[in-house]
């Protein structure tokens, strides 16, 4: 894998190449002292290389009380080391490679090999079990043994990491030109974008604009994202919308909490550690309390949201970061709840707001809808279960579809005129609808068309512009 995957500065890349580190794999097999960039910078780059290899090389993980099996794309030393590092596997933990499977075992409590008493440790040289007394007289010495309790504690920690680890989605492990499932296409064409919206966010009462905008974002691609910002008070359904997305699309989502937002999304300038967006390439990034983003982080977010690349330069950090993702951000108004003029209480710099295709004003739930939601939660009632199993494969397959525009010149002209009117009326407002609307005007209908594996026709153009106009009008 080429070094440019590590987001190095030109100087860092030249230094590494001059020392023979011309691939991510070679960097992953090195230590922080080997790279000639200082311990802090060297450690960050080695860790980044291992994270990338592990994320792209793990095809699946299964775990039980007694063993963890990691299925790998290959068995190169660089990948095995990276996976062991990602899971926190220590050298003494029993493990072996079986084809493309890395098998990690809970250490067996066999009787002492010398006296048959209860074993308390293993010899790290020959692997035999030893009791408390025999460990001191063992030929390889007391210092070449490791406690079984310690190994079991490490195994349990590895198992917890394995349970929480998110491997690369299957659709990114296969060739992009792979044919989508005919069964998924049949469901998608039958239900369409509207059917997906109604079933995916069925638990969310009201907030029709929010539902449609969020689903439009989900059907966009990291290369041509439709970013969405939802602003509203605590009673506006933001938390429920976030929870639904995270629960139903778990492997696809990188959830960022308020504390992470405060520390820096792109880079923690105090420590020099890369922020979470650096490792979110290809994902849907769900950000809570986006209004808490540090002022110094705004500039970097502007670049990443616009073109998936930014340069970070400070006293501790000199990085060129590349990461393409779809962002769905949730934020509070200036005073936690809307008071007078909502459009003046968005609370984010207009230049940052302009990076979002949709800025949604979350609706406050009416009493009847609020009670219905509470009743469903208390009784554990769910809706649209017959389609829930299709949502994730539907999205994954749809992203492989490349719609084309099948519309007349007259329809395009009418569409362009209405987009231009939005820019003219809201260029100097906190919503900041500017020339970036040209990108959104293309991406929104493409996303809606993907939902039904169709091309963009006049009906989809009309649906797209109505959604854009309605989202803006909701703020007036």
XYZ file of C-alpha atoms in Angstrom, residues 210-368:
159
model
C -35.741 15.819 8.814
C -36.535 12.246 7.792
C -36.260 12.958 4.067
C -33.051 14.988 4.411
C -31.384 12.356 6.600
C -32.265 9.548 4.194
C -31.002 11.645 1.296
C -27.665 11.885 3.127
C -27.609 8.111 3.680
C -28.024 7.432 -0.047
C -25.237 9.836 -0.991
C -21.637 8.634 -1.270
C -18.475 9.670 0.616
C -17.068 10.884 -2.712
C -20.120 13.117 -3.358
C -21.634 13.585 0.102
C -24.879 15.261 1.098
C -24.013 16.611 4.551
C -26.948 17.379 6.877
C -27.103 19.615 9.952
C -30.077 19.311 12.323
C -30.612 22.164 14.777
C -33.275 22.002 17.461
C -34.098 21.984 21.133
C -34.092 18.760 23.206
C -37.759 18.069 22.402
C -37.194 18.015 18.645
C -36.410 14.348 18.031
C -32.671 14.835 17.399
C -31.573 12.194 19.888
C -34.059 9.616 18.603
C -32.998 10.228 14.986
C -29.358 9.810 15.966
C -30.060 6.600 17.901
C -32.015 5.073 15.001
C -29.190 5.723 12.535
C -26.529 4.324 14.858
C -28.583 1.263 15.817
C -29.644 0.277 12.297
C -26.422 1.120 10.453
C -23.848 0.270 13.149
C -20.900 -0.873 10.967
C -21.358 2.089 8.605
C -21.414 4.754 11.323
C -18.758 6.608 13.294
C -20.527 8.180 16.306
C -18.878 11.279 17.741
C -19.999 12.477 21.173
C -19.914 15.920 22.739
C -16.600 15.325 24.534
C -14.890 14.329 21.284
C -16.306 17.423 19.603
C -14.795 19.656 22.275
C -11.369 17.977 21.946
C -11.234 18.514 18.185
C -12.777 16.612 15.287
C -9.834 16.908 12.904
C -6.883 17.256 15.253
C -6.266 17.759 18.957
C -3.927 20.722 18.729
C -2.845 20.328 22.348
C -1.543 16.749 22.008
C -0.986 16.454 18.271
C -3.223 13.360 18.087
C -5.278 13.065 14.881
C -8.997 13.587 15.433
C -11.722 11.054 14.783
C -12.521 12.422 11.300
C -9.054 11.298 10.204
C -10.134 7.678 10.675
C -13.667 8.072 9.282
C -12.861 7.611 5.601
C -15.785 6.005 3.774
C -18.143 6.202 6.742
C -21.277 8.022 7.830
C -20.132 10.335 10.615
C -22.836 11.177 13.176
C -21.801 14.127 15.345
C -23.572 15.059 18.568
C -23.502 18.693 19.782
C -21.746 19.987 16.683
C -22.178 23.506 18.076
C -19.434 22.666 20.626
C -16.757 22.365 17.927
C -13.628 24.340 18.958
C -13.050 27.566 17.076
C -9.600 26.448 15.885
C -11.128 23.253 14.440
C -13.666 25.069 12.248
C -11.194 25.914 9.484
C -10.091 22.306 9.122
C -13.694 21.063 9.097
C -14.500 23.528 6.311
C -11.881 21.937 4.073
C -12.725 18.333 4.942
C -16.463 18.853 4.446
C -15.830 20.542 1.096
C -13.245 18.324 -0.574
C -12.197 15.554 1.828
C -8.723 17.001 2.365
C -7.168 19.585 4.671
C -3.760 20.769 5.848
C -3.202 21.144 9.587
C -0.274 23.272 10.781
C 0.417 24.267 14.378
C 3.296 24.193 16.833
C 2.846 20.425 17.350
C 1.112 19.283 14.178
C 1.986 19.426 10.487
C -0.378 17.100 8.677
C -2.149 16.756 5.340
C -5.293 14.793 6.081
C -7.478 13.027 3.518
C -10.792 11.566 4.624
C -14.049 11.351 2.660
C -17.237 10.804 4.631
C -20.905 11.763 4.943
C -21.599 13.959 7.968
C -24.885 14.088 9.850
C -24.503 16.653 12.618
C -26.849 17.583 15.445
C -26.628 20.952 17.202
C -28.449 23.049 19.773
C -29.658 26.618 19.167
C -27.713 29.482 20.725
C -29.858 29.435 23.876
C -30.435 25.657 23.966
C -34.011 26.214 22.723
C -35.431 28.508 20.038
C -36.754 31.724 21.563
C -37.649 34.361 18.974
C -36.189 34.252 15.466
C -34.938 30.713 14.738
C -32.820 31.630 11.714
C -30.788 34.027 13.880
C -30.288 31.358 16.576
C -28.580 28.635 14.532
C -25.373 29.287 16.450
C -22.849 28.216 13.807
C -20.741 30.469 11.558
C -22.563 30.942 8.211
C -19.447 29.806 6.329
C -19.601 26.491 8.205
C -23.353 26.197 7.655
C -22.765 26.561 3.905
C -20.965 23.194 3.880
C -24.250 21.408 4.635
C -26.662 20.602 1.842
C -29.559 20.688 4.293
C -29.906 22.656 7.522
C -32.966 21.250 9.262
C -35.013 22.962 11.943
C -36.149 20.098 14.162
C -39.826 20.239 15.025
C -41.073 20.068 18.588
C -43.331 17.053 19.014
C -47.009 17.702 19.644
C -48.434 16.292 22.854
C -50.355 13.486 21.098
